[in-house]
Short mmCIF file of C-alpha atoms in Angstrom, two decimals:
data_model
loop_
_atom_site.label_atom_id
_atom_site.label_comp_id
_atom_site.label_asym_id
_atom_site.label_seq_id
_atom_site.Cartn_x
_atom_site.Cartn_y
_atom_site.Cartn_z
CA UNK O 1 -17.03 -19.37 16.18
CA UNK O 2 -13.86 -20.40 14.44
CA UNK O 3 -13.67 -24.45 13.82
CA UNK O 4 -11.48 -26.72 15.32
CA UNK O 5 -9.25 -27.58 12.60
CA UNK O 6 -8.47 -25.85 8.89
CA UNK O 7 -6.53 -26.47 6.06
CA UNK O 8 -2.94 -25.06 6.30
CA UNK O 9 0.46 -24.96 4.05
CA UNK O 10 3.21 -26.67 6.22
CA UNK O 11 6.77 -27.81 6.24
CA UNK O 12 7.11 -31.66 6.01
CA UNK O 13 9.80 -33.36 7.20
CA UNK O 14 11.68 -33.64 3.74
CA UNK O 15 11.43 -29.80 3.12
CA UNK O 16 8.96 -30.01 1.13
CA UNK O 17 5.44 -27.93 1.74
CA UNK O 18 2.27 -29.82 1.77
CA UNK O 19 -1.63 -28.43 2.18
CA UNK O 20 -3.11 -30.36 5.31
CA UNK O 21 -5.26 -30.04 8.45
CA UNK O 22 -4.07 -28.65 11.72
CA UNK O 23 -5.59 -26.93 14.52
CA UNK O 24 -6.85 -24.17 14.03
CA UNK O 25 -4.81 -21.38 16.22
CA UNK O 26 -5.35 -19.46 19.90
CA UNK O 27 -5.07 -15.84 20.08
CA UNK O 28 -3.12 -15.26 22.84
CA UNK O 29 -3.00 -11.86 25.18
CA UNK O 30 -2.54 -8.37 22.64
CA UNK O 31 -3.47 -10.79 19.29
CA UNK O 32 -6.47 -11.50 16.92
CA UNK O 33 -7.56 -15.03 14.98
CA UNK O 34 -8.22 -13.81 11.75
CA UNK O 35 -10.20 -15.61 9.17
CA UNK O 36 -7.60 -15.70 6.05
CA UNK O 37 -9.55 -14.30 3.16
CA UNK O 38 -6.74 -14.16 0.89
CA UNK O 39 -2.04 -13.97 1.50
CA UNK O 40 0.89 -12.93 -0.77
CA UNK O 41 3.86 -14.05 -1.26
CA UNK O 42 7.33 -12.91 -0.33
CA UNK O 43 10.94 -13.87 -1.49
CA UNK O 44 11.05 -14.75 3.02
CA UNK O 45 8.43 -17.02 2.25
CA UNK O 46 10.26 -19.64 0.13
CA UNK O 47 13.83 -18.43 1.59
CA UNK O 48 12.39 -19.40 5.41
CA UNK O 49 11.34 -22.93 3.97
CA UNK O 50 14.35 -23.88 2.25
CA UNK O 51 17.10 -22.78 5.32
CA UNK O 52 14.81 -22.90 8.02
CA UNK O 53 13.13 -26.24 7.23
CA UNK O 54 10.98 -25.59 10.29
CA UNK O 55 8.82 -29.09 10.51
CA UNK O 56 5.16 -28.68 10.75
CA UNK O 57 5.69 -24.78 10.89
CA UNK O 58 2.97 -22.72 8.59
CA UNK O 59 4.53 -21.21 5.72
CA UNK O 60 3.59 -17.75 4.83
CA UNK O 61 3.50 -14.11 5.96
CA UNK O 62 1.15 -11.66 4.48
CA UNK O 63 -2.69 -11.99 4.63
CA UNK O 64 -5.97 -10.06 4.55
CA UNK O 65 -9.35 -11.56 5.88
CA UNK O 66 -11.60 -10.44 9.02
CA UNK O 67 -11.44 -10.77 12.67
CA UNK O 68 -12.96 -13.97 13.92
CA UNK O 69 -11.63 -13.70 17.54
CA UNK O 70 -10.40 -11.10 19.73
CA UNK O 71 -7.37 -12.16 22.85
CA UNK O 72 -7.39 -10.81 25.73
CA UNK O 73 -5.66 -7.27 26.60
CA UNK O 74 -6.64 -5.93 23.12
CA UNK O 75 -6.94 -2.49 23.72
CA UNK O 76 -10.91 -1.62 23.76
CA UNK O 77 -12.25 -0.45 20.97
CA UNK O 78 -9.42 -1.36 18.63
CA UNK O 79 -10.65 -4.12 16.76
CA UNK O 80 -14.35 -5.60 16.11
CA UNK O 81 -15.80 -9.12 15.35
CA UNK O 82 -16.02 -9.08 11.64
CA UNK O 83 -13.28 -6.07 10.44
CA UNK O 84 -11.41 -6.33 7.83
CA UNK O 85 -7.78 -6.93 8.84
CA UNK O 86 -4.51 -7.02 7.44
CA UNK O 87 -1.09 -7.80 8.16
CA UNK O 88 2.14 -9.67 8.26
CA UNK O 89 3.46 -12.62 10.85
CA UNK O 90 6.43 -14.81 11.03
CA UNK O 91 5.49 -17.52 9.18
CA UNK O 92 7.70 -20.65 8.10
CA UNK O 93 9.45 -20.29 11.96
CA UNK O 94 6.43 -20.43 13.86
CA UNK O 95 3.51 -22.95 13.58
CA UNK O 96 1.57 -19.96 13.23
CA UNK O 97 1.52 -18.62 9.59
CA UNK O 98 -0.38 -16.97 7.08
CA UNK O 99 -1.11 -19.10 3.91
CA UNK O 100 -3.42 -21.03 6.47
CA UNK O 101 -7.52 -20.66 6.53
CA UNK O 102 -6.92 -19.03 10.02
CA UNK O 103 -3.75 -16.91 11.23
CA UNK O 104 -2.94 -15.85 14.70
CA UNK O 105 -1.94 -11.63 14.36
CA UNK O 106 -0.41 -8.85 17.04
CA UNK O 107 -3.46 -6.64 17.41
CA UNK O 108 -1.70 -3.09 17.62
CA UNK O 109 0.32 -3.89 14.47
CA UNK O 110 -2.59 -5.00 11.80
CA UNK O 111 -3.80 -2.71 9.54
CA UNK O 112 -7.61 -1.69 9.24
CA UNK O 113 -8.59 -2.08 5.52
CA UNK O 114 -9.96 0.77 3.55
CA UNK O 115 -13.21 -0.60 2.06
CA UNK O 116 -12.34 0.43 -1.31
CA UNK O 117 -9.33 -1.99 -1.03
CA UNK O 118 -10.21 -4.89 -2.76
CA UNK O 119 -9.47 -8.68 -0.96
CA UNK O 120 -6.45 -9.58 -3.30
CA UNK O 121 -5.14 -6.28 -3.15
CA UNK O 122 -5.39 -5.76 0.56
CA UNK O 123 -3.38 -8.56 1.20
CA UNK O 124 -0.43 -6.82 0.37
CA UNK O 125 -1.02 -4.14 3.13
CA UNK O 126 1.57 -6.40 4.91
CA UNK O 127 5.28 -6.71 5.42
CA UNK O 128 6.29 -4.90 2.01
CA UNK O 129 4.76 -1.19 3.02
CA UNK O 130 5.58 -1.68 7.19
CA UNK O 131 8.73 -2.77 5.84
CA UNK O 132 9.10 0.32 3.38
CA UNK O 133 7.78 2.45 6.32
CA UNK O 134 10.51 1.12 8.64
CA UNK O 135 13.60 1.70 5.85
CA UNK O 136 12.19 5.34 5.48
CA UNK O 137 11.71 6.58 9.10
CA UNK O 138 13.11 3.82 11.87
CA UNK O 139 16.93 4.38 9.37
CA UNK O 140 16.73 7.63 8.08
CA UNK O 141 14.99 9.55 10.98
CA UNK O 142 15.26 12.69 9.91
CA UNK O 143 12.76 12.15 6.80
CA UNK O 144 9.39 14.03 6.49
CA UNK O 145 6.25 11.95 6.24
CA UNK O 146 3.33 11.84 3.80
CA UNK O 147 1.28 13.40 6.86
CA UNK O 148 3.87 16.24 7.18
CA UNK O 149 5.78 16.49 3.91
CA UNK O 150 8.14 18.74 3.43
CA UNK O 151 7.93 22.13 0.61
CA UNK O 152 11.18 22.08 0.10
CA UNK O 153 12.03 18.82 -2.03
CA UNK O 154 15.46 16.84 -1.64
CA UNK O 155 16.42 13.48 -3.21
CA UNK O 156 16.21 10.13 -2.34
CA UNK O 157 17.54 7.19 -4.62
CA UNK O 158 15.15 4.00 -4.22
CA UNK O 159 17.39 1.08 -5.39
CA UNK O 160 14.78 -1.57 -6.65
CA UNK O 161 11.79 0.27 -7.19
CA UNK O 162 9.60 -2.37 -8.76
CA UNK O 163 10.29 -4.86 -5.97
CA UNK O 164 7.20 -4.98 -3.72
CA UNK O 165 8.99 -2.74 -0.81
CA UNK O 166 10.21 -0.58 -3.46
CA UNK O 167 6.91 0.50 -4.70
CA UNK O 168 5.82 1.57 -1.83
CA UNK O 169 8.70 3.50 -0.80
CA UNK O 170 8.66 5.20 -4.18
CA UNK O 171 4.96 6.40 -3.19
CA UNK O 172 5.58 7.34 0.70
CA UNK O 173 8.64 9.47 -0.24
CA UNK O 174 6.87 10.90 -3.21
CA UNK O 175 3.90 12.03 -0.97
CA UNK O 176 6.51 13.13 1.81
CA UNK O 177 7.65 15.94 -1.01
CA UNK O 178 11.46 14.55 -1.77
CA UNK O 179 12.69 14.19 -5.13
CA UNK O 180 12.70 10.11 -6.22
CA UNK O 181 15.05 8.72 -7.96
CA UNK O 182 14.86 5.45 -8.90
CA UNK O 183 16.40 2.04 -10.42
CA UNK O 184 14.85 -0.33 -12.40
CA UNK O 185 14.65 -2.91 -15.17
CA UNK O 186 13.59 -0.68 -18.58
CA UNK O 187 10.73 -2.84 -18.97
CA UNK O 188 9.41 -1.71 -15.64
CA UNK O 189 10.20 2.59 -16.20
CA UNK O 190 6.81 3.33 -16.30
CA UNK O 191 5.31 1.40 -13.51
CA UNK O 192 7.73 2.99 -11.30
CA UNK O 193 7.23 6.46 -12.87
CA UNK O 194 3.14 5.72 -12.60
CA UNK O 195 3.34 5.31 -8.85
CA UNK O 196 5.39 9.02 -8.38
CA UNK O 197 9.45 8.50 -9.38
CA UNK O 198 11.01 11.57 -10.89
CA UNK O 199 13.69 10.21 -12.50
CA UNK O 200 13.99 6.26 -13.19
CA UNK O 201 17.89 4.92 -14.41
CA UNK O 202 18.80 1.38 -15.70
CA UNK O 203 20.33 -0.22 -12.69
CA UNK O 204 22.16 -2.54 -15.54
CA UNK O 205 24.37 0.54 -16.81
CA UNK O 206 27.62 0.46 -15.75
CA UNK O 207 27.82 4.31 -15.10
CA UNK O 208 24.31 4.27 -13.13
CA UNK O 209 26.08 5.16 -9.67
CA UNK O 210 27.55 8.19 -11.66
CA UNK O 211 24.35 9.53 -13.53
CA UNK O 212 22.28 9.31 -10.48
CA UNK O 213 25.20 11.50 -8.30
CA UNK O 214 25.09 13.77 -11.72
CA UNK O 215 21.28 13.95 -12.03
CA UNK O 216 21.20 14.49 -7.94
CA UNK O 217 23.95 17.52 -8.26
CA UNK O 218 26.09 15.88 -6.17
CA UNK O 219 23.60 16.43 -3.21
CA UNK O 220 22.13 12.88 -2.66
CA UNK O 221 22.14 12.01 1.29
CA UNK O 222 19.41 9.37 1.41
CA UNK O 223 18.93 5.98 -0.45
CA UNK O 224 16.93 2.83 0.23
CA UNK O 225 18.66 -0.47 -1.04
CA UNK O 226 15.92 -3.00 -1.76
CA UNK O 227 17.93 -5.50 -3.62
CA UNK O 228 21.32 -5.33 -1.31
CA UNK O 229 23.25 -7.78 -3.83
CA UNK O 230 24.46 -7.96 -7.55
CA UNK O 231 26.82 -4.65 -6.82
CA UNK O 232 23.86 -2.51 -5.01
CA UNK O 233 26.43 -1.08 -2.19
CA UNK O 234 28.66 0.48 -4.71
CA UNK O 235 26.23 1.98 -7.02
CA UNK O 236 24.62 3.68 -4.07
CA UNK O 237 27.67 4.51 -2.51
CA UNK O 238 28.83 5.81 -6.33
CA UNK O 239 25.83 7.80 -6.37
CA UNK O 240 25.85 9.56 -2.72
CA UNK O 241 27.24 12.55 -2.00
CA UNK O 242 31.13 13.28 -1.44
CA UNK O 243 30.25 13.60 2.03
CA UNK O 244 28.35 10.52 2.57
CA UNK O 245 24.77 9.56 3.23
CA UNK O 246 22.48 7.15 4.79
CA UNK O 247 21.67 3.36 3.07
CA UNK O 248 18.73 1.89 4.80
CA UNK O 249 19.18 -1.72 3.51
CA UNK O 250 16.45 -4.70 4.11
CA UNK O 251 19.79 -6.84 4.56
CA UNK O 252 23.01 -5.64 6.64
CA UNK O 253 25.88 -4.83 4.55
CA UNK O 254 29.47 -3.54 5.93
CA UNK O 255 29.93 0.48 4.77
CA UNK O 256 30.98 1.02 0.86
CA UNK O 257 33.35 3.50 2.01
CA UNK O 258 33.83 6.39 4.87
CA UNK O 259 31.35 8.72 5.57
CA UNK O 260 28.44 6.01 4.36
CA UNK O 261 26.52 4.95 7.11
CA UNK O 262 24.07 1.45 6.55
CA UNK O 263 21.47 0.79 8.29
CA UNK O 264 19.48 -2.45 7.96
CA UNK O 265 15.62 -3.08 9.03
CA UNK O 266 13.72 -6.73 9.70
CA UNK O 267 10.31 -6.41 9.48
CA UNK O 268 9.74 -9.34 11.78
CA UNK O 269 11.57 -7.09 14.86
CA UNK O 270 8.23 -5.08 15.40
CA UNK O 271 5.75 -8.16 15.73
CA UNK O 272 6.74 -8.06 19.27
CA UNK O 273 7.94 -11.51 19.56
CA UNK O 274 11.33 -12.97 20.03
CA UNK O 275 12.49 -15.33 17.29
CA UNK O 276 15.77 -17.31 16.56
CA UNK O 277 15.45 -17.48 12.56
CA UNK O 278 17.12 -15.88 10.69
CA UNK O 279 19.14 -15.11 13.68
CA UNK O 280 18.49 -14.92 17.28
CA UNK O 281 16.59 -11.96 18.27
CA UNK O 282 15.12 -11.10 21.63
CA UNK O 283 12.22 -9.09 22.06
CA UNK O 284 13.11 -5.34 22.34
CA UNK O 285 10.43 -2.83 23.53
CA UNK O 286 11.69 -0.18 21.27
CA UNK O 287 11.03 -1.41 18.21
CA UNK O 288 7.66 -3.22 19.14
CA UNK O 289 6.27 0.27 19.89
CA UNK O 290 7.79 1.06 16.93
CA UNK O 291 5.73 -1.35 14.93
CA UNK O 292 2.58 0.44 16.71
CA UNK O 293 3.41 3.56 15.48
CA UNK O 294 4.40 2.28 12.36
CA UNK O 295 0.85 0.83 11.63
CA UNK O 296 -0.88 4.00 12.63
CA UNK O 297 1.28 5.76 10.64
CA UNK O 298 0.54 3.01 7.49
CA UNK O 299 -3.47 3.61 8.56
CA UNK O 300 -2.51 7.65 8.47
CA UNK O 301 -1.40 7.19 4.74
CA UNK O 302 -4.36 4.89 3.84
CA UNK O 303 -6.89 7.19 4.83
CA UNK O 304 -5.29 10.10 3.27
CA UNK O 305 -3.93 9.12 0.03
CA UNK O 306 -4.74 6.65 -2.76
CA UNK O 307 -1.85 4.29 -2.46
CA UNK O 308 -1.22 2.11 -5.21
CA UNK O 309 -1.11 -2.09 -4.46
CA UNK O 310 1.72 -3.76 -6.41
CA UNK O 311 0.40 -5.35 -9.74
CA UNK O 312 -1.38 -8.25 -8.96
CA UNK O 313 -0.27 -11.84 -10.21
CA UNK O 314 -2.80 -14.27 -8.91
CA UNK O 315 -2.45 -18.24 -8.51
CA UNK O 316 -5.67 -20.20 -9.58
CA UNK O 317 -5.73 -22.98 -7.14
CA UNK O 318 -5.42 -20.88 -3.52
CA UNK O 319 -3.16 -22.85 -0.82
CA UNK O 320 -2.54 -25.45 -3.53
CA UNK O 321 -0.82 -23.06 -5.77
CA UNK O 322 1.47 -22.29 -3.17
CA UNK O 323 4.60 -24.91 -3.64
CA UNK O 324 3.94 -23.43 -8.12
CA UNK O 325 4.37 -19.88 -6.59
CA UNK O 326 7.52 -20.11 -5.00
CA UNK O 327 9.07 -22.23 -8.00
CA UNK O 328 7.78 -19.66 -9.99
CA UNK O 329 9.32 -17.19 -7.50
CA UNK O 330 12.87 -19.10 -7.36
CA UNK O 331 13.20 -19.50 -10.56
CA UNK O 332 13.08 -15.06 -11.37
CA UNK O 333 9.80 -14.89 -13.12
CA UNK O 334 8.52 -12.44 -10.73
CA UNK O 335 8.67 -8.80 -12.39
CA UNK O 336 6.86 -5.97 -10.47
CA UNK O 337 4.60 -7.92 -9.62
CA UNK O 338 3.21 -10.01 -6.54
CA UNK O 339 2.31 -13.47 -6.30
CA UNK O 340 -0.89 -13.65 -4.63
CA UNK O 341 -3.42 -16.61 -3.12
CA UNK O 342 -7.43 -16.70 -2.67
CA UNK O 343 -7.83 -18.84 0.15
CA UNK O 344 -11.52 -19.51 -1.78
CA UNK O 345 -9.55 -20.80 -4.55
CA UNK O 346 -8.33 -23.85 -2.75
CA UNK O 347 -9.76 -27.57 -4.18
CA UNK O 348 -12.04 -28.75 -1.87
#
């Protein structure tokens, strides 16, 4: 039996995030109360704070723990008292969030956790590989799939491979048989090359968007922007194909030129809730059965393959750490890495 109140990051009135007590959360029909083991951090995290300044919302989106309470119409024999759960919510917009002792999640789109997936690293089995599973196969649906990969290998350029959603996209499209390129910072070539790139380019060059079209043959059709700013749309368009491609983008972006079609993806569209930050969105069917099939698909991969967490970068004090994570965030020290919180960790 959860308790009636835990400790929780929120927004205070002056912007500013705070650790305090609030009620603990309801799960409501289709959702789960999970008991927050540990959460990571994501660049939405600190962004949703500072332009959403949401008071008393709960910062945070990705967690990992185990399921303390089950709503109602939770499909039977989907979830258990006590599994290990992971996930990704809204948080910073909602009062529900997930650097919190307890978090409130949609049942049909929360991972089960592999038991040889430790806590910290399970906690990134969140919004960055649904989010790389959504720029791969909700924009470019015409992809194969690690569960049906294809034997005849074609490339794909991931733009920002180190980034959290970039790592996993590197692996998924790796397993799903295309040929990955990819752009990074030098410093983090063999990381990307460790978790299944083929060929890695400087994204500082100048001529990138030319060596990749080179290296490709001409022939590239499919790309992933995960960075969508600092000149992204015209290297990729640089490196596609005379005749176009696809951009799936984690931020809109108007077309680099004709022929080059981008599509965007928000991770927050299949939770299956309507929202009106960053924008106004109203709950569309479509893509929260999406976000069902996405997680079975990301449970498909688990259970299959031995997919690679980003590099962990843990914060000592847990919750308290949290307002020293996103400064640390902010202010670009984050490399391939991902910030990460042990609720345990948290002062008494």
């Amino acid at each position: 039996m959860a308790p009636t109140k835990m400790n929780a990051v929120v927004i205070e009135a002056d912007g500013k995030i705070v650790v305090r007590k609030i009620d603990v959360p309801k799960p409501g029909p289709g959702e789960l109360l999970v008991k927050v083991s540990a959460a990571a951090q994501n660049p939405a995290d600190w962004k949703s704070v500072a332009f959403g300044k949401r008071t008393g919302a709960v910062v945070g989106c990705d967690y990992t723990g185990t399921v303390e309470e089950i709503g109602p119409d939770v499909p039977a024999g989907l979830w258990e008292v006590g599994d290990r759960a992971s996930g990704f919510v809204q948080g910073s917009t909602w009062p529900n969030g997930a650097f919190a002792e307890y978090t409130v999640t949609p049942a049909e789109v929360t991972i089960h956790v592999p038991d040889s997936w430790s806590v910290e690293n399970a906690a990134h089995l969140g919004a960055a590989p649904l989010t790389a599973i959504q720029a791969l196969w909700q924009s470019h649906d015409d992809l194969p799939t690690p569960l049906k990969p294809t034997s005849t290998p074609f490339p794909i350029l991931v733009y920002g491979a180190s980034s959290s959603v970039g790592q996993f996209v590197v692996q998924f499209a790796k397993l799903s048989g295309l040929y990955v390129v990819a752009t990074a910072s030098p410093k983090n070539f063999d990381l990307v090359k460790s978790l299944g790139a083929d060929e890695v380019f400087d994204y500082h060059d100048p001529e990138v968007g030319k060596k990749i079209k080179a290296a490709t043959g001409g022939k590239l059709k499919h790309a992933v922007d995960n960075i969508f700013e600092n000149g992204s749309p015209q290297i990729i368009s640089d490196a596609l194909s005379d005749e176009g491609g696809k951009i799936a983008s984690l931020s809109p972006y108007e077309s680099p030129r004709p022929g080059v079609t981008v599509l965007s993806t928000v991770a927050y569209h299949i939770l299956g809730k309507s929202f009106d930050f960053p924008f106004q969105y109203t709950e569309d069917p479509h893509l929260t059965q999406l976000g069902k099939n996405f997680a079975k698909l990301l449970e498909g991969i688990l259970a299959k393959y031995d997919i690679k967490p980003n590099p962990l970068l843990v914060f000592p004090n847990g919750l308290a750490s949290v307002a020293d994570g996103f400064q640390f965030m902010i202010d670009g020290k984050v490399s391939g890495q991902k910030i990460t919180y042990r609720i345990s960790d948290t002062p008494k």
